[in-house]
Short mmCIF file of C-alpha atoms in Angstrom, two decimals:
data_model
loop_
_atom_site.label_atom_id
_atom_site.label_comp_id
_atom_site.label_asym_id
_atom_site.label_seq_id
_atom_site.Cartn_x
_atom_site.Cartn_y
_atom_site.Cartn_z
CA MET A 1 0.00 0.00 0.00
CA ASN A 2 1.49 3.35 -0.96
CA LYS A 3 1.81 6.45 1.16
CA THR A 4 -1.17 8.27 -0.36
CA ASP A 5 -3.47 5.40 0.65
CA THR A 6 -2.62 5.70 4.33
CA GLY A 7 -1.47 9.28 4.78
CA LYS A 8 -4.63 11.27 4.07
CA ILE A 9 -8.32 11.22 4.93
CA GLN A 10 -10.19 9.74 1.95
CA MET A 11 -13.82 9.75 3.06
CA VAL A 12 -16.16 11.52 5.47
CA VAL A 13 -19.17 9.47 6.55
CA PHE A 14 -22.06 11.55 7.86
CA ASP A 15 -25.09 10.71 9.91
CA TRP A 16 -28.36 12.14 8.55
CA ALA A 17 -30.94 13.55 11.04
CA GLY A 18 -29.29 16.04 13.40
CA THR A 19 -26.03 16.09 11.42
CA THR A 20 -26.76 16.92 7.78
CA VAL A 21 -30.56 17.37 7.74
CA ASP A 22 -33.34 18.00 10.26
CA TYR A 23 -31.88 20.45 12.77
CA ALA A 24 -31.78 18.80 16.24
CA SER A 25 -33.17 15.55 14.78
CA SER A 26 -36.73 16.71 15.38
CA ALA A 27 -38.64 14.24 13.19
CA PRO A 28 -37.90 11.02 15.11
CA SER A 29 -38.29 12.80 18.47
CA VAL A 30 -41.71 14.16 17.51
CA VAL A 31 -42.89 10.81 16.14
CA PHE A 32 -41.61 8.77 19.11
CA ASP A 33 -43.40 11.20 21.44
CA ARG A 34 -46.64 10.88 19.45
CA VAL A 35 -46.55 7.07 19.20
CA PHE A 36 -45.72 6.52 22.88
CA SER A 37 -48.22 9.13 24.09
CA GLU A 38 -50.97 7.41 22.09
CA ALA A 39 -49.97 4.17 23.85
CA GLY A 40 -50.39 5.94 27.22
CA ILE A 41 -46.64 6.26 27.90
CA HIS A 42 -45.38 9.81 28.46
CA LEU A 43 -41.64 10.30 28.26
CA THR A 44 -39.53 13.45 28.54
CA LYS A 45 -37.66 14.86 25.55
CA GLU A 46 -34.40 13.85 27.23
CA GLU A 47 -35.59 10.25 27.71
CA ILE A 48 -36.72 10.05 24.08
CA ASN A 49 -33.48 11.50 22.75
CA ARG A 50 -31.07 9.44 24.85
CA PRO A 51 -30.91 6.41 22.46
CA MET A 52 -31.07 8.58 19.32
CA GLY A 53 -28.99 7.35 16.41
CA MET A 54 -29.79 3.69 17.03
CA GLU A 55 -31.84 1.57 14.64
CA LYS A 56 -35.42 2.53 15.45
CA ARG A 57 -36.68 -0.83 16.69
CA ALA A 58 -33.69 -0.93 19.08
CA HIS A 59 -34.54 2.66 20.09
CA ILE A 60 -38.08 1.55 21.02
CA ARG A 61 -36.68 -1.25 23.17
CA GLN A 62 -34.46 1.28 24.96
CA LEU A 63 -37.46 3.54 25.66
CA LEU A 64 -39.50 0.63 27.00
CA SER A 65 -36.54 -0.52 29.12
CA CYS A 66 -35.81 2.82 30.79
CA GLU A 67 -37.12 3.20 34.33
CA SER A 68 -39.96 5.55 33.39
CA GLY A 69 -40.97 3.58 30.29
CA SER A 70 -41.06 0.16 31.96
CA SER A 71 -42.89 1.39 35.08
CA GLN A 72 -45.50 3.29 33.04
CA TRP A 73 -46.04 0.28 30.79
CA MET A 74 -46.65 -1.94 33.82
CA GLN A 75 -49.03 0.63 35.27
CA VAL A 76 -51.04 1.05 32.05
CA TYR A 77 -51.08 -2.57 30.84
CA GLY A 78 -50.55 -4.56 34.03
CA ARG A 79 -47.73 -6.60 32.53
CA PRO A 80 -44.15 -6.17 31.25
CA TRP A 81 -43.73 -5.13 27.60
CA SER A 82 -43.02 -7.82 25.01
CA GLU A 83 -41.49 -8.11 21.55
CA GLU A 84 -45.03 -8.06 20.12
CA ASP A 85 -45.45 -4.63 21.72
CA VAL A 86 -42.16 -3.50 20.14
CA ASP A 87 -43.44 -4.69 16.75
CA ARG A 88 -46.73 -2.80 17.10
CA LEU A 89 -45.04 0.42 18.24
CA TYR A 90 -42.44 0.14 15.49
CA GLU A 91 -45.05 -0.40 12.79
CA LYS A 92 -46.89 2.72 13.91
CA PHE A 93 -43.64 4.68 14.21
CA GLU A 94 -42.51 3.71 10.71
CA LYS A 95 -45.85 4.58 9.10
CA THR A 96 -46.05 7.94 10.89
CA LEU A 97 -42.44 8.89 10.21
CA TYR A 98 -42.78 7.91 6.54
CA ARG A 99 -45.61 10.44 6.17
CA VAL A 100 -43.78 13.37 7.80
CA VAL A 101 -40.02 12.81 7.45
CA ALA A 102 -39.67 14.61 4.09
CA ASP A 103 -40.93 17.79 5.76
CA TYR A 104 -37.97 17.58 8.18
CA SER A 105 -35.31 16.83 5.57
CA GLU A 106 -33.99 20.33 4.94
CA PRO A 107 -30.17 20.45 5.11
CA ILE A 108 -28.77 22.07 8.28
CA PRO A 109 -27.12 25.47 7.63
CA GLY A 110 -23.57 25.01 6.31
CA VAL A 111 -24.01 21.43 5.09
CA VAL A 112 -24.31 22.10 1.35
CA GLU A 113 -21.32 24.50 1.28
CA THR A 114 -19.15 22.30 3.52
CA VAL A 115 -19.80 19.11 1.55
CA GLU A 116 -18.93 20.99 -1.64
CA LYS A 117 -15.60 22.08 -0.09
CA LEU A 118 -14.82 18.52 0.99
CA ARG A 119 -15.55 17.20 -2.50
CA GLU A 120 -13.29 19.87 -4.00
CA GLN A 121 -10.51 18.41 -1.81
CA GLY A 122 -11.14 15.00 -3.39
CA LEU A 123 -12.98 13.48 -0.41
CA LYS A 124 -15.75 10.93 -0.83
CA ILE A 125 -19.01 11.49 1.06
CA GLY A 126 -20.56 8.45 2.72
CA SER A 127 -23.52 8.23 5.08
CA THR A 128 -25.09 5.91 7.64
CA THR A 129 -28.37 6.31 9.50
CA GLY A 130 -30.74 4.83 12.04
CA TYR A 131 -33.52 5.11 9.44
CA THR A 132 -34.48 2.13 7.26
CA SER A 133 -34.24 2.11 3.46
CA LYS A 134 -37.99 2.72 3.29
CA MET A 135 -37.75 5.84 5.46
CA MET A 136 -34.80 7.10 3.41
CA GLU A 137 -36.96 6.92 0.27
CA GLN A 138 -38.56 10.10 1.61
CA VAL A 139 -35.39 11.77 2.94
CA ILE A 140 -32.90 11.35 0.06
CA PRO A 141 -34.89 13.03 -2.75
CA ARG A 142 -35.93 15.96 -0.54
CA ALA A 143 -32.38 16.59 0.69
CA ALA A 144 -31.08 16.32 -2.90
CA GLN A 145 -33.68 18.81 -4.09
CA LEU A 146 -32.32 21.24 -1.47
CA GLY A 147 -28.67 20.66 -2.37
CA TYR A 148 -27.29 17.75 -0.30
CA GLN A 149 -26.42 14.28 -1.60
CA ALA A 150 -24.14 11.55 -0.29
CA ASP A 151 -22.15 9.21 -2.53
CA CYS A 152 -23.54 6.22 -0.65
CA VAL A 153 -26.30 5.66 1.91
CA VAL A 154 -26.19 2.61 4.18
CA THR A 155 -29.14 1.73 6.42
CA PRO A 156 -29.46 -0.87 9.23
CA ASP A 157 -31.62 -3.20 7.12
CA VAL A 158 -28.76 -3.45 4.57
CA THR A 159 -26.24 -4.75 7.13
CA GLY A 160 -28.60 -6.42 9.61
CA ALA A 161 -27.13 -4.34 12.44
CA GLY A 162 -27.27 -0.67 13.39
CA ARG A 163 -25.13 1.48 15.64
CA PRO A 164 -23.06 1.22 17.76
CA THR A 165 -21.83 -1.73 15.64
CA PRO A 166 -19.35 -0.76 12.88
CA PHE A 167 -21.01 -2.66 10.04
CA MET A 168 -22.80 0.21 8.27
CA LEU A 169 -19.60 2.24 8.27
CA LEU A 170 -17.60 -0.74 7.02
CA GLU A 171 -20.17 -1.21 4.25
CA CYS A 172 -19.65 2.43 3.26
CA MET A 173 -15.94 1.74 3.07
CA ARG A 174 -16.55 -1.33 0.91
CA GLN A 175 -18.88 0.48 -1.48
CA MET A 176 -16.56 3.48 -1.85
CA ASN A 177 -13.35 1.38 -1.87
CA CYS A 178 -11.83 3.39 1.01
CA TYR A 179 -9.36 1.79 3.42
CA PRO A 180 -7.65 1.49 5.86
CA PRO A 181 -10.17 2.69 8.48
CA ARG A 182 -7.88 5.43 9.74
CA THR A 183 -8.39 7.28 6.43
CA VAL A 184 -12.13 7.51 7.19
CA VAL A 185 -13.94 9.99 9.46
CA LYS A 186 -17.38 9.43 11.00
CA VAL A 187 -19.26 12.66 11.73
CA GLY A 188 -22.41 12.56 13.86
CA ASP A 189 -24.56 14.14 16.54
CA THR A 190 -25.10 11.25 18.97
CA VAL A 191 -23.07 9.02 21.28
CA VAL A 192 -23.77 5.96 19.10
CA ASP A 193 -22.42 7.83 16.03
CA ILE A 194 -19.13 8.29 17.88
CA ALA A 195 -19.12 4.62 18.93
CA GLU A 196 -19.85 3.50 15.37
CA GLY A 197 -16.74 5.30 14.13
CA LYS A 198 -14.48 4.06 16.90
CA ASN A 199 -15.71 0.47 16.60
CA ALA A 200 -14.83 0.58 12.90
CA GLY A 201 -11.31 1.84 13.65
CA ALA A 202 -12.09 5.21 12.05
CA TRP A 203 -11.86 8.74 13.45
CA SER A 204 -15.00 10.16 15.10
CA ILE A 205 -16.12 13.80 15.18
CA GLY A 206 -19.06 15.16 17.20
CA ILE A 207 -20.99 18.27 16.11
CA LEU A 208 -22.62 20.68 18.60
CA ALA A 209 -24.88 23.07 16.63
CA GLY A 210 -27.98 21.33 15.29
CA SER A 211 -27.21 18.12 17.16
CA ASN A 212 -29.63 15.83 18.90
CA LEU A 213 -27.17 15.54 21.78
CA LEU A 214 -27.19 19.30 22.44
CA GLY A 215 -30.98 19.07 22.20
CA LEU A 216 -31.75 22.66 21.15
CA SER A 217 -33.94 23.72 18.26
CA ARG A 218 -32.50 26.40 15.97
CA GLU A 219 -34.69 29.01 17.66
CA GLU A 220 -33.64 27.89 21.15
CA TYR A 221 -29.98 27.88 20.11
CA GLU A 222 -30.18 31.42 18.71
CA LYS A 223 -32.17 32.86 21.64
CA MET A 224 -30.31 31.24 24.53
CA GLY A 225 -28.04 33.49 26.61
CA SER A 226 -24.36 33.10 25.80
CA GLU A 227 -23.39 31.90 29.29
CA GLU A 228 -26.06 29.19 29.40
CA LEU A 229 -25.34 28.17 25.80
CA GLU A 230 -21.60 27.83 26.46
CA LYS A 231 -22.38 25.72 29.54
CA ARG A 232 -24.65 23.43 27.50
CA LYS A 233 -22.10 23.14 24.70
CA SER A 234 -19.29 22.38 27.16
CA GLU A 235 -21.33 19.62 28.82
CA THR A 236 -22.27 18.14 25.44
CA ALA A 237 -18.67 18.26 24.21
CA GLU A 238 -17.60 16.33 27.31
CA ILE A 239 -20.22 13.62 26.59
CA TYR A 240 -18.82 13.28 23.07
CA ARG A 241 -15.27 13.01 24.41
CA GLN A 242 -16.27 10.44 27.02
CA ALA A 243 -17.77 8.41 24.14
CA GLY A 244 -14.40 8.52 22.37
CA ALA A 245 -14.70 11.48 19.99
CA ASP A 246 -11.35 12.50 18.51
CA ILE A 247 -12.56 16.05 17.83
CA VAL A 248 -15.67 18.04 18.79
CA ILE A 249 -16.62 20.92 16.49
CA GLU A 250 -18.93 23.89 17.00
CA SER A 251 -20.74 23.41 13.68
CA ILE A 252 -20.33 21.71 10.32
CA TYR A 253 -18.60 24.86 9.04
CA ASP A 254 -15.60 23.77 11.16
CA LEU A 255 -15.31 20.35 9.53
CA PRO A 256 -12.72 21.16 6.80
CA ALA A 257 -10.36 22.48 9.51
CA ALA A 258 -10.98 19.32 11.57
CA VAL A 259 -10.10 17.15 8.55
CA ARG A 260 -6.85 19.11 8.14
CA GLU A 261 -6.09 18.42 11.80
CA LEU A 262 -6.70 14.69 11.29
CA ASN A 263 -4.43 14.70 8.24
CA HIS A 264 -1.76 16.25 10.47
CA ARG A 265 -2.30 13.51 13.08
CA LEU A 266 -2.01 10.85 10.36
CA GLU A 267 1.26 12.40 9.23
CA MET A 268 2.58 12.24 12.80
CA LEU A 269 1.45 8.60 13.12
CA GLU A 270 3.31 7.70 9.94
CA LYS A 271 6.47 9.36 11.18
CA GLU A 272 6.21 7.38 14.44
CA GLU A 273 5.72 4.13 12.51
CA ILE A 274 8.73 4.84 10.29
CA ALA A 275 10.83 5.70 13.34
#
């Protein structure tokens, strides 16, 4: 393998909702809230968002397994939840999300320009998601219409496993012929995005603005006092780092600089290996 194969970042793999489209990943949050409320289970926004980024059936299991979810289910139905309940909730979630997700698929500010800059540098653009192929049928055309497209889109139903496993990211690498893993960067807005990258042996970058993990709508972000906002961002950055993030960036506008930093780190690694 020659030096250019190992010495530079070749591909950036983005998450979708909360990273490239749908500021703060609102669509799945809204639909989970609606589906669970109709089932008599009322969860906080924080509880709903905690497993965000996972495959959606796994997300439902997490919500039913949390202390509030499991106790409310027992109270309402007089029995523990079952896989049949997961199936029913998932079916309703998928149908509801399919109807509304296109409306939430506007690219986050800075995405179109940043992706264009990355492509100008010769980088490939991959993507993974917690959405299924069916859900992405609504997202991909709408995002493309508004200026954002990825070179490949890998969903959990393609690999049979979602995050935090590395298999969607590895499938991106296979499709785009990019290796070794250290020449690939995973960019996302949740803890499981970071874990997906690290489990694949790639770099992981967490984004603050527009992220599900920060949990602020665009209006809330813009109106929040600077002191409180900085506190929230600092706490969120620490969660990313604890999950293994190599870099945390303010917004997607900062991504080209972060890629340059990773190229510098790769150069240092190569020098150490030669020495």
